[in-house]
mmCIF file of C-alpha atoms and ligand atoms in Angstrom:
data_model
loop_
_atom_site.group_PDB
_atom_site.id
_atom_site.type_symbol
_atom_site.label_atom_id
_atom_site.label_comp_id
_atom_site.label_asym_id
_atom_site.label_seq_id
_atom_site.Cartn_x
_atom_site.Cartn_y
_atom_site.Cartn_z
ATOM 1 C CA MET G 41 0.000 0.000 0.000
ATOM 2 C CA ILE G 42 2.566 2.576 1.032
ATOM 3 C CA ASP G 43 4.670 1.823 -2.060
ATOM 4 C CA MET G 44 1.675 2.662 -4.229
ATOM 5 C CA ILE G 45 0.959 5.885 -2.322
ATOM 6 C CA LYS G 46 4.581 6.994 -2.575
ATOM 7 C CA GLN G 47 4.155 7.110 -6.363
ATOM 8 C CA TRP G 48 1.292 9.575 -6.155
ATOM 9 C CA ARG G 49 2.056 13.212 -6.963
ATOM 10 C CA HIS G 50 -1.497 14.413 -7.515
ATOM 11 C CA VAL G 51 -4.787 13.084 -6.208
ATOM 12 C CA PHE G 52 -8.370 14.276 -6.188
ATOM 13 C CA LYS G 53 -10.381 13.891 -3.005
ATOM 14 C CA LEU G 54 -14.061 13.339 -3.740
ATOM 15 C CA ASP G 55 -16.783 13.749 -1.148
ATOM 16 C CA PRO G 56 -19.564 11.125 -1.209
ATOM 17 C CA ASP G 57 -21.918 13.711 0.293
ATOM 18 C CA ARG G 58 -21.657 15.992 -2.761
ATOM 19 C CA GLU G 59 -23.220 15.560 -6.179
ATOM 20 C CA ILE G 60 -20.996 15.016 -9.178
ATOM 21 C CA THR G 61 -22.268 14.360 -12.689
ATOM 22 C CA ASP G 62 -21.038 11.454 -14.794
ATOM 23 C CA GLU G 63 -19.450 13.945 -17.200
ATOM 24 C CA ALA G 64 -17.521 15.692 -14.442
ATOM 25 C CA LEU G 65 -16.441 12.390 -12.927
ATOM 26 C CA ASP G 66 -15.236 11.224 -16.331
ATOM 27 C CA LEU G 67 -13.068 14.339 -16.734
ATOM 28 C CA ILE G 68 -11.656 13.878 -13.234
ATOM 29 C CA CYS G 69 -10.854 10.200 -13.690
ATOM 30 C CA MET G 70 -9.336 10.714 -17.159
ATOM 31 C CA SER G 71 -7.356 13.804 -16.100
ATOM 32 C CA GLY G 72 -4.068 12.026 -15.504
ATOM 33 C CA THR G 73 -4.365 12.242 -11.724
ATOM 34 C CA ASP G 74 -2.742 9.379 -9.846
ATOM 35 C CA ALA G 75 -5.625 8.337 -7.618
ATOM 36 C CA ILE G 76 -8.964 9.178 -6.082
ATOM 37 C CA ILE G 77 -9.389 9.460 -2.343
ATOM 38 C CA VAL G 78 -13.013 9.115 -1.277
ATOM 39 C CA GLY G 79 -13.587 11.018 1.928
ATOM 40 C CA GLY G 80 -15.116 13.950 3.722
ATOM 41 C CA SER G 81 -15.833 15.224 7.186
ATOM 42 C CA SER G 82 -19.624 15.036 7.387
ATOM 43 C CA GLY G 83 -22.655 13.419 5.812
ATOM 44 C CA ILE G 84 -20.739 10.300 4.801
ATOM 45 C CA THR G 85 -22.959 7.217 4.706
ATOM 46 C CA TYR G 86 -22.552 3.623 3.586
ATOM 47 C CA ASP G 87 -24.871 4.228 0.634
ATOM 48 C CA ASN G 88 -23.273 7.394 -0.705
ATOM 49 C CA THR G 89 -19.820 5.810 -0.295
ATOM 50 C CA VAL G 90 -20.794 2.631 -2.211
ATOM 51 C CA ASP G 91 -22.328 4.760 -4.909
ATOM 52 C CA LEU G 92 -19.242 6.915 -5.454
ATOM 53 C CA MET G 93 -16.876 3.943 -5.220
ATOM 54 C CA SER G 94 -18.738 1.990 -7.870
ATOM 55 C CA ARG G 95 -18.778 4.973 -10.223
ATOM 56 C CA VAL G 96 -15.021 5.551 -9.829
ATOM 57 C CA ARG G 97 -14.408 1.812 -10.211
ATOM 58 C CA ARG G 98 -15.345 2.064 -13.917
ATOM 59 C CA TYR G 99 -11.926 3.627 -14.456
ATOM 60 C CA GLU G 100 -8.496 2.097 -14.157
ATOM 61 C CA LEU G 101 -7.488 4.354 -11.340
ATOM 62 C CA ALA G 102 -6.446 3.636 -7.791
ATOM 63 C CA CYS G 103 -9.277 4.447 -5.407
ATOM 64 C CA VAL G 104 -8.897 4.510 -1.647
ATOM 65 C CA LEU G 105 -11.244 5.369 1.189
ATOM 66 C CA GLU G 106 -10.202 7.798 3.885
ATOM 67 C CA VAL G 107 -12.151 6.494 6.825
ATOM 68 C CA SER G 108 -13.959 9.090 8.905
ATOM 69 C CA ASP G 109 -17.104 7.258 9.937
ATOM 70 C CA LEU G 110 -17.262 3.662 11.066
ATOM 71 C CA GLU G 111 -20.727 3.192 9.608
ATOM 72 C CA ALA G 112 -19.451 4.056 6.134
ATOM 73 C CA VAL G 113 -16.599 1.596 5.728
ATOM 74 C CA VAL G 114 -17.304 -0.129 2.428
ATOM 75 C CA PRO G 115 -15.395 -3.185 1.141
ATOM 76 C CA GLY G 116 -13.885 -3.054 -2.342
ATOM 77 C CA PHE G 117 -11.464 -0.115 -2.173
ATOM 78 C CA ASP G 118 -7.804 -0.547 -3.090
ATOM 79 C CA GLY G 119 -6.875 0.664 0.370
ATOM 80 C CA TYR G 120 -8.041 2.451 3.493
ATOM 81 C CA LEU G 121 -6.403 5.571 4.902
ATOM 82 C CA ILE G 122 -6.825 5.871 8.653
ATOM 83 C CA PRO G 123 -6.344 9.411 9.979
ATOM 84 C CA MET G 124 -4.899 9.872 13.463
ATOM 85 C CA VAL G 125 -5.222 13.557 14.305
ATOM 86 C CA LEU G 126 -2.002 14.394 16.105
ATOM 87 C CA ASN G 127 -3.029 17.865 17.259
ATOM 88 C CA ALA G 128 -6.594 16.953 18.271
ATOM 89 C CA THR G 129 -7.430 18.084 21.786
ATOM 90 C CA ASP G 130 -10.154 15.426 21.841
ATOM 91 C CA SER G 131 -8.050 12.268 22.067
ATOM 92 C CA LYS G 132 -10.777 10.100 20.484
ATOM 93 C CA TRP G 133 -9.556 11.413 17.125
ATOM 94 C CA MET G 134 -6.003 10.366 17.850
ATOM 95 C CA ILE G 135 -6.704 6.809 18.998
ATOM 96 C CA GLY G 136 -10.171 6.369 20.616
ATOM 97 C CA HIS G 137 -12.337 5.774 17.535
ATOM 98 C CA HIS G 138 -9.675 3.433 16.219
ATOM 99 C CA GLN G 139 -9.663 1.365 19.394
ATOM 100 C CA GLN G 140 -13.460 1.108 19.320
ATOM 101 C CA ALA G 141 -13.472 0.092 15.670
ATOM 102 C CA ILE G 142 -10.954 -2.666 16.298
ATOM 103 C CA GLU G 143 -12.821 -3.917 19.346
ATOM 104 C CA ARG G 144 -16.055 -4.089 17.403
ATOM 105 C CA TYR G 145 -14.940 -5.133 13.925
ATOM 106 C CA GLY G 146 -11.376 -6.398 14.358
ATOM 107 C CA TYR G 147 -12.093 -9.802 12.824
ATOM 108 C CA LEU G 148 -13.281 -8.104 9.598
ATOM 109 C CA ILE G 149 -10.375 -5.711 9.140
ATOM 110 C CA PRO G 150 -8.139 -6.327 6.076
ATOM 111 C CA TRP G 151 -4.998 -5.140 7.866
ATOM 112 C CA ASP G 152 -2.781 -5.265 4.758
ATOM 113 C CA LEU G 153 -4.925 -2.620 3.102
ATOM 114 C CA LEU G 154 -4.760 -0.123 5.974
ATOM 115 C CA ILE G 155 -2.386 2.818 6.142
ATOM 116 C CA ALA G 156 -2.300 5.189 9.099
ATOM 117 C CA GLU G 157 -1.880 8.904 8.436
ATOM 118 C CA GLY G 158 -0.557 11.304 11.056
ATOM 119 C CA TYR G 159 -2.872 14.257 10.455
ATOM 120 C CA ILE G 160 -1.883 17.795 11.386
ATOM 121 C CA VAL G 161 -4.971 20.008 11.105
ATOM 122 C CA LEU G 162 -4.093 23.644 10.461
ATOM 123 C CA ASN G 163 -7.229 25.552 9.433
ATOM 124 C CA ALA G 164 -9.256 26.521 12.510
ATOM 125 C CA ASP G 165 -12.302 27.208 10.328
ATOM 126 C CA SER G 166 -12.543 23.729 8.858
ATOM 127 C CA THR G 167 -15.095 21.107 9.853
ATOM 128 C CA VAL G 168 -12.310 18.701 10.764
ATOM 129 C CA ALA G 169 -10.723 21.262 13.108
ATOM 130 C CA ARG G 170 -14.024 21.907 14.870
ATOM 131 C CA MET G 171 -14.882 18.230 15.109
ATOM 132 C CA THR G 172 -11.541 17.185 16.576
ATOM 133 C CA GLY G 173 -10.922 20.332 18.617
ATOM 134 C CA ALA G 174 -7.585 20.613 16.834
ATOM 135 C CA ASP G 175 -5.038 23.019 18.219
ATOM 136 C CA THR G 176 -4.387 24.770 14.913
ATOM 137 C CA GLU G 177 -2.263 27.674 16.193
ATOM 138 C CA LEU G 178 1.038 25.998 15.510
ATOM 139 C CA THR G 179 4.403 27.599 14.901
ATOM 140 C CA THR G 180 6.634 25.962 12.330
ATOM 141 C CA ASP G 181 8.651 24.338 15.113
ATOM 142 C CA ALA G 182 5.484 22.959 16.677
ATOM 143 C CA ALA G 183 4.269 21.519 13.375
ATOM 144 C CA VAL G 184 7.686 19.978 12.715
ATOM 145 C CA ALA G 185 7.635 18.403 16.170
ATOM 146 C CA TYR G 186 4.240 16.798 15.511
ATOM 147 C CA ALA G 187 5.507 15.454 12.211
ATOM 148 C CA GLN G 188 8.640 14.063 13.816
ATOM 149 C CA ALA G 189 6.610 12.498 16.611
ATOM 150 C CA ALA G 190 4.530 10.803 13.906
ATOM 151 C CA GLU G 191 7.537 9.579 11.969
ATOM 152 C CA ARG G 192 10.009 8.729 14.690
ATOM 153 C CA LEU G 193 7.934 7.782 17.713
ATOM 154 C CA LEU G 194 4.844 6.327 16.113
ATOM 155 C CA ASN G 195 6.498 5.139 12.907
ATOM 156 C CA LEU G 196 3.582 6.413 10.826
ATOM 157 C CA PRO G 197 4.256 6.147 7.082
ATOM 158 C CA ILE G 198 2.327 9.316 6.161
ATOM 159 C CA VAL G 199 2.128 12.849 7.522
ATOM 160 C CA TYR G 200 -0.899 14.748 6.163
ATOM 161 C CA MET G 201 -0.810 18.561 6.488
ATOM 162 C CA GLU G 202 -4.510 19.396 6.336
ATOM 163 C CA TYR G 203 -5.505 22.979 5.575
ATOM 164 C CA SER G 204 -8.904 21.930 4.191
ATOM 165 C CA GLY G 205 -10.671 25.006 2.779
ATOM 166 C CA THR G 206 -7.750 27.418 2.865
ATOM 167 C CA PHE G 207 -4.360 27.588 1.198
ATOM 168 C CA GLY G 208 -1.647 26.851 3.705
ATOM 169 C CA ASP G 209 1.670 28.282 4.799
ATOM 170 C CA MET G 210 4.047 26.841 2.211
ATOM 171 C CA GLU G 211 7.090 27.711 4.304
ATOM 172 C CA LEU G 212 5.764 25.784 7.259
ATOM 173 C CA VAL G 213 4.887 22.810 5.050
ATOM 174 C CA GLY G 214 8.272 22.951 3.308
ATOM 175 C CA GLU G 215 10.202 23.067 6.555
ATOM 176 C CA THR G 216 8.178 20.145 7.915
ATOM 177 C CA HIS G 217 8.976 18.199 4.764
ATOM 178 C CA ARG G 218 12.692 18.918 5.082
ATOM 179 C CA GLN G 219 12.712 17.585 8.637
ATOM 180 C CA LEU G 220 11.160 14.249 7.691
ATOM 181 C CA THR G 221 13.460 11.451 6.648
ATOM 182 C CA LYS G 222 11.124 8.662 5.654
ATOM 183 C CA ALA G 223 7.468 9.595 6.166
ATOM 184 C CA HIS G 224 5.582 10.593 3.019
ATOM 185 C CA LEU G 225 4.173 14.131 3.204
ATOM 186 C CA ILE G 226 0.705 14.817 1.832
ATOM 187 C CA TYR G 227 -0.570 18.380 1.512
ATOM 188 C CA GLY G 228 -4.230 19.326 1.112
ATOM 189 C CA GLY G 229 -6.155 22.584 1.333
ATOM 190 C CA GLY G 230 -7.353 25.507 -0.724
ATOM 191 C CA ILE G 231 -5.808 24.614 -4.057
ATOM 192 C CA ASP G 232 -7.938 26.509 -6.545
ATOM 193 C CA SER G 233 -5.489 27.249 -9.348
ATOM 194 C CA PRO G 234 -2.594 25.644 -11.189
ATOM 195 C CA GLU G 235 -0.261 28.188 -9.553
ATOM 196 C CA LYS G 236 -1.169 27.099 -6.043
ATOM 197 C CA ALA G 237 -0.979 23.454 -7.099
ATOM 198 C CA GLY G 238 2.534 24.068 -8.394
ATOM 199 C CA GLN G 239 3.580 25.774 -5.162
ATOM 200 C CA ALA G 240 2.243 22.913 -3.065
ATOM 201 C CA ALA G 241 3.995 20.407 -5.314
ATOM 202 C CA GLN G 242 7.308 22.088 -4.494
ATOM 203 C CA VAL G 243 6.933 21.386 -0.782
ATOM 204 C CA ALA G 244 4.955 18.131 -0.579
ATOM 205 C CA ASP G 245 5.251 14.598 -1.922
ATOM 206 C CA THR G 246 1.555 14.329 -2.774
ATOM 207 C CA VAL G 247 -0.871 17.178 -3.459
ATOM 208 C CA VAL G 248 -4.590 16.718 -2.746
ATOM 209 C CA VAL G 249 -7.214 18.758 -4.583
ATOM 210 C CA GLY G 250 -10.734 18.681 -3.151
ATOM 211 C CA ASN G 251 -13.289 21.426 -3.057
ATOM 212 C CA ILE G 252 -12.463 23.134 -6.355
ATOM 213 C CA VAL G 253 -13.703 20.031 -8.208
ATOM 214 C CA TYR G 254 -17.217 21.095 -7.220
ATOM 215 C CA SER G 255 -16.924 24.832 -7.793
ATOM 216 C CA ALA G 256 -14.621 25.222 -10.816
ATOM 217 C CA LEU G 257 -14.019 21.892 -12.507
ATOM 218 C CA HIS G 258 -11.752 23.225 -15.237
ATOM 219 C CA LYS G 259 -9.457 24.869 -12.736
ATOM 220 C CA ALA G 260 -9.350 21.577 -10.869
ATOM 221 C CA LEU G 261 -8.322 19.730 -14.025
ATOM 222 C CA GLU G 262 -5.499 22.200 -14.665
ATOM 223 C CA THR G 263 -3.932 21.374 -11.306
ATOM 224 C CA VAL G 264 -2.931 17.922 -12.571
ATOM 225 C CA GLN G 265 -0.401 19.159 -15.100
ATOM 226 C CA ALA G 266 0.795 21.904 -12.763
ATOM 227 C CA VAL G 267 1.733 19.287 -10.185
ATOM 228 C CA LYS G 268 3.181 16.819 -12.674
ATOM 229 C CA GLN G 269 5.380 19.450 -14.255
ATOM 230 C CA SER G 270 6.740 20.629 -10.952
ATOM 231 C CA VAL G 271 10.061 19.098 -9.946
HETATM 232 C C1 1GP L 106 -9.471 18.083 2.220
HETATM 233 O O1 1GP L 106 -7.105 18.192 2.035
HETATM 234 C C2 1GP L 106 -8.285 18.098 1.303
HETATM 235 O O2 1GP L 106 -9.384 16.985 3.089
HETATM 236 C C3 1GP L 106 -8.396 19.102 0.205
HETATM 237 O O3 1GP L 106 -8.746 20.375 0.666
HETATM 238 O O4 1GP L 106 -11.017 20.772 -0.255
HETATM 239 O O5 1GP L 106 -9.541 22.704 0.419
HETATM 240 O O6 1GP L 106 -9.017 21.333 -1.616
HETATM 241 P P1 1GP L 106 -9.640 21.362 -0.242
#
């Protein structure tokens, strides 16, 4: 799983709770992106997740589920990303929900397909920040320390810098990246133009484009080349 993810430079994150036409989905899946992450912070159900997965499955494209709600874990994805929110003040989002899921459904879990992500949530105005009570006021040193705790203490394979809804501090993300030696750094948040996609691609291993798919599809499509062309 992690070897596959390490190849990804650009991914689209699609929200099962939002409508997308077949035409738009076709453009997204044929855009040259490396993968689709299915995920969102609210309104995710088993039915809307199955529906989106089966529509994306018509394409030869990796498709993984980022698990945010236990009731909406659907079999059939290529893999399952499991966020552990490092800067959550509500510890359930770091380990509690995970423990409950394993206690309840452990015998069903396809462990080989799971990858844990050390999430650092950085936009106070995002749903994920409110839900997890994330301490988003982080200096660069503080963010780096979370990332290093993820990589070196917890041995997490992925650090996800989550600015969902706003474009982040590229210096902070870049410095965090420089201080990691083996964890894969994913950046997501506020990419609404090829320029921003290119900037994020300079500081992260994988760039995630979400919201703009629903508000300006053509801009979203342009981010693919911007990321791929960036060195
Ligand atoms: C959200 O990181 C992703 O989980 C992408 O963020 O929706 O702001 O692009 P945007």
